[in-house]
Coordinates of C-alpha atoms in Angstrom, one line a residue:
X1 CA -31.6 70.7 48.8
X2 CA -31.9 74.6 48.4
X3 CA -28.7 75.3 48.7
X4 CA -29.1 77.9 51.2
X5 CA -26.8 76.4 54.4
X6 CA -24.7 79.3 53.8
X7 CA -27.9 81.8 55.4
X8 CA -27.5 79.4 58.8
X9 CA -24.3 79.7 59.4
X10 CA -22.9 82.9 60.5
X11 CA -20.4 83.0 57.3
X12 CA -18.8 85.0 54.5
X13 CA -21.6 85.9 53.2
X14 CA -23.0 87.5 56.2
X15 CA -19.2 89.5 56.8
X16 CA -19.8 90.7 53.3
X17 CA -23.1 92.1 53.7
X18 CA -22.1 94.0 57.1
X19 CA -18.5 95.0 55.2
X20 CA -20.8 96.6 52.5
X21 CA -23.0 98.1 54.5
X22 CA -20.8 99.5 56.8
X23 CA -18.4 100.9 54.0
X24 CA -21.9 102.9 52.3
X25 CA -22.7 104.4 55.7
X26 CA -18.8 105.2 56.5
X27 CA -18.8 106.9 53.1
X28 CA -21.7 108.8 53.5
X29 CA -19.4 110.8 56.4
X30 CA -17.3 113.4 54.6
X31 CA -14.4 113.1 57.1
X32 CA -14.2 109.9 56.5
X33 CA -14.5 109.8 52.6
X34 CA -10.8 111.3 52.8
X35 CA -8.0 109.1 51.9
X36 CA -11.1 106.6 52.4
X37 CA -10.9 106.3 55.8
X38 CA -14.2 104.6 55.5
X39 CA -12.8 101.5 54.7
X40 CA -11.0 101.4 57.5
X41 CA -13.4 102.6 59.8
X42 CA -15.9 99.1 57.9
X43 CA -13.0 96.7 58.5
X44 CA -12.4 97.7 62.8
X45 CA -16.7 97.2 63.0
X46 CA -16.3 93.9 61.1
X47 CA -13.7 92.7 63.5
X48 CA -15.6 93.6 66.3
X49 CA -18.2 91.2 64.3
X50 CA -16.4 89.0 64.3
X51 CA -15.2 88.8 68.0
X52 CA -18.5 89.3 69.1
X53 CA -19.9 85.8 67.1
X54 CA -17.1 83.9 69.0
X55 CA -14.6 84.4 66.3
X56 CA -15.7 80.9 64.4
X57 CA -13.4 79.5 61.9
X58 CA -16.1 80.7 59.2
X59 CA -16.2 83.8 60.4
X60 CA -12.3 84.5 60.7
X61 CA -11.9 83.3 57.3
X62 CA -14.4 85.5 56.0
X63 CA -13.4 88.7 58.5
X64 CA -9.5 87.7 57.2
X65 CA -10.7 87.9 53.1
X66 CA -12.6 90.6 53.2
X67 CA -10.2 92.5 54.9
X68 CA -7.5 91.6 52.3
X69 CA -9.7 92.3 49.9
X70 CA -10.8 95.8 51.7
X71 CA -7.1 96.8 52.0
X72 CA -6.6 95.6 48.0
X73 CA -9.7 98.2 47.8
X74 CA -7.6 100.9 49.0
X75 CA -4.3 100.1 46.9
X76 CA -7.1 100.4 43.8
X77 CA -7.6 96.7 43.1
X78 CA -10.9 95.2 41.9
X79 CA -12.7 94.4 45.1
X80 CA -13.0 90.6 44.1
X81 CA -9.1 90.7 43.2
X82 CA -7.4 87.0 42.9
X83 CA -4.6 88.3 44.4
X84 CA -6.3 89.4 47.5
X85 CA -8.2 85.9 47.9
X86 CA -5.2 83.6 47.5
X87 CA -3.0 86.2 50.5
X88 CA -5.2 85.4 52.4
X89 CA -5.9 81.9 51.5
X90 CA -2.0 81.6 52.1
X91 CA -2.6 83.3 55.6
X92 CA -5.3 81.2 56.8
X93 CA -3.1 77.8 55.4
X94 CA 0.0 79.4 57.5
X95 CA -2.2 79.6 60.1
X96 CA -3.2 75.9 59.9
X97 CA -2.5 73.9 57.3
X98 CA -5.2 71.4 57.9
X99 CA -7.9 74.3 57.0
X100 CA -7.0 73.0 53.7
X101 CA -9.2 69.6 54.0
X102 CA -12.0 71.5 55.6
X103 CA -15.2 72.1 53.7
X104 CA -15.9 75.0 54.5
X105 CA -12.5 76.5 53.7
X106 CA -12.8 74.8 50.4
X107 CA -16.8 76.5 49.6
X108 CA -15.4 79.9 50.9
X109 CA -12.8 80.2 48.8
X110 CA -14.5 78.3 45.4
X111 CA -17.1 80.6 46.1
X112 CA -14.9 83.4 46.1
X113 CA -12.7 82.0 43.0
X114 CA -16.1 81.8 41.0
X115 CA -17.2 85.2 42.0
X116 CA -13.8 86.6 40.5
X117 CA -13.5 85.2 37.6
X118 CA -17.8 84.4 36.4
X119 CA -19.6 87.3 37.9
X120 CA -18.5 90.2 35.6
X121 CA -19.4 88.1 32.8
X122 CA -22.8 86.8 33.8
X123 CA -23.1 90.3 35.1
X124 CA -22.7 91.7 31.1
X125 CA -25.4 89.2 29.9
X126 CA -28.4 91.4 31.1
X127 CA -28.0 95.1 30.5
X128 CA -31.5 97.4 31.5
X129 CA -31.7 100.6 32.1
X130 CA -34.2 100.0 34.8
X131 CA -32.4 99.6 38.3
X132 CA -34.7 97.1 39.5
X133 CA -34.1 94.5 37.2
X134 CA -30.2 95.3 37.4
X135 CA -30.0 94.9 40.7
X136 CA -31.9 91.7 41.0
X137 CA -29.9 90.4 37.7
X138 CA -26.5 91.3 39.7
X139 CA -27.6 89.2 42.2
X140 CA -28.7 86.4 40.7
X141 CA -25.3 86.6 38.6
X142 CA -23.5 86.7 41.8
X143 CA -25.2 83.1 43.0
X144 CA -24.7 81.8 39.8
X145 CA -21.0 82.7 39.8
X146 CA -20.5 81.3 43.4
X147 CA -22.4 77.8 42.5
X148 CA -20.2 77.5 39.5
X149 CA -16.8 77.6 41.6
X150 CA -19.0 76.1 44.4
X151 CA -20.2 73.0 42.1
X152 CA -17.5 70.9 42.0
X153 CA -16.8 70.3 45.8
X154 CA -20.8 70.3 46.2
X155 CA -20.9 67.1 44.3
X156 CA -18.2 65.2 46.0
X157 CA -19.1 66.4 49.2
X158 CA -23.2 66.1 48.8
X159 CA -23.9 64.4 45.9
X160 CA -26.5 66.7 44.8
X161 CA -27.1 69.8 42.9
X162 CA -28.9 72.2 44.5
X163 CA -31.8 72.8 41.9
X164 CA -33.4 75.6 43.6
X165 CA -30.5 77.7 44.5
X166 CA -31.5 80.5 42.5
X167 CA -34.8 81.4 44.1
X168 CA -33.9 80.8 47.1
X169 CA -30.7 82.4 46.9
X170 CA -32.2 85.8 45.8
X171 CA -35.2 85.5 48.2
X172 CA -32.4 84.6 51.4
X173 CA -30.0 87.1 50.7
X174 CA -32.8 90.1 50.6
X175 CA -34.1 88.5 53.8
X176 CA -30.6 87.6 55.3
X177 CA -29.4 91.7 54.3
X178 CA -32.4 93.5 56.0
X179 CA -32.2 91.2 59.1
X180 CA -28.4 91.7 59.8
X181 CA -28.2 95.5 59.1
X182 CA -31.2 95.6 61.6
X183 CA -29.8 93.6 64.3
X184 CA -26.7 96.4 63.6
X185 CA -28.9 99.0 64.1
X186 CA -30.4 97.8 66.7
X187 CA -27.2 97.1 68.4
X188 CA -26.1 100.6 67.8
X189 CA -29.3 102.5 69.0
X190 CA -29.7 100.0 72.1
X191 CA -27.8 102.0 74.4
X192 CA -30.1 105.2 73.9
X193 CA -32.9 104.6 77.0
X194 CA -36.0 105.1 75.0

């Protein structure tokens, strides 16, 4: 009824956040920044993720697109290029063909499709100077933009509209942020006997 599944379920979203974070620590390493090493330093710590969560058919599909979409990154395309999502759309569907009739492969990648195309201009409707309010704008026009490719399939599928997806989709993805990038930290530091 929220439309927050997506927080349960170790997913694309949850690849994304880690992706990001580990690309802004990688870059904050000069020897890395070179050539932008960084990336691919992000992508081998996402895979590792990924193998660690039992390599789910969620989380392939997400490690899979936003490594296309990492690499695209590095040839200078827009990180939510359309090009990058339907390679690897085409991979996955190589892979097995069936993924096609899956839910989840279709909310990934409507999500993903209504990212691309309605984010930059939801994005453009609220312009502040203060970075509070643009970065809680941004991500409010990043739900937005995912519901909007999401909506159709949610419908069929649920036969509901998620009315509250908006606050709860701000409120989860602050909580669902801070909890991953802890456990990572946590997982990193573990090893030190203190």
């Amino acid at each position: 009824n929220a439309g927050a599944m997506h927080v349960l379920a170790v997913s694309g979203m949850h690849v994304g956040i880690l992706l990001g974070f580990l690309q802004w620590v990688f870059y904050r390493i000069p020897l890395l920044r070179r050539r932008n090493v960084y990336i691919i330093f992000a992508l081998l710590f996402v895979w590792m993720f990924a193998l660690t969560t039992g390599m789910s058919t969620s989380v392939f599909r997400a490690s899979l697109m936003f490594s296309i979409l990492a690499l695209g990154q590095l040839r200078g395309y827009s990180f939510f290029s359309l090009n990058a999502l339907f390679v690897s759309a085409l991979i996955i569907l190589f892979v097995d063909p069936n993924a096609l009739f899956h839910v989840g492969f279709q909310l990934s990648f409507l999500a993903m499709l209504g990212i691309s195309l309605f984010f930059k201009p939801l994005q453009a409707l609220i312009q502040s100077r203060n970075k509070l309010i643009n970065f809680f704008w941004d991500g409010t026009a990043l739900g937005l933009a995912a519901q909007i490719g999401t909506l159709p399939v949610s419908l069929y599928y649920f036969h509901q509209f998620p009315n509250y997806f908006i606050l709860t989709n701000l409120g989860l993805l602050l909580i669902a942020g801070v909890a991953l990038i802890s456990v990572f930290i946590l997982f990193l530091v573990s090893l030190i006997p203190y």
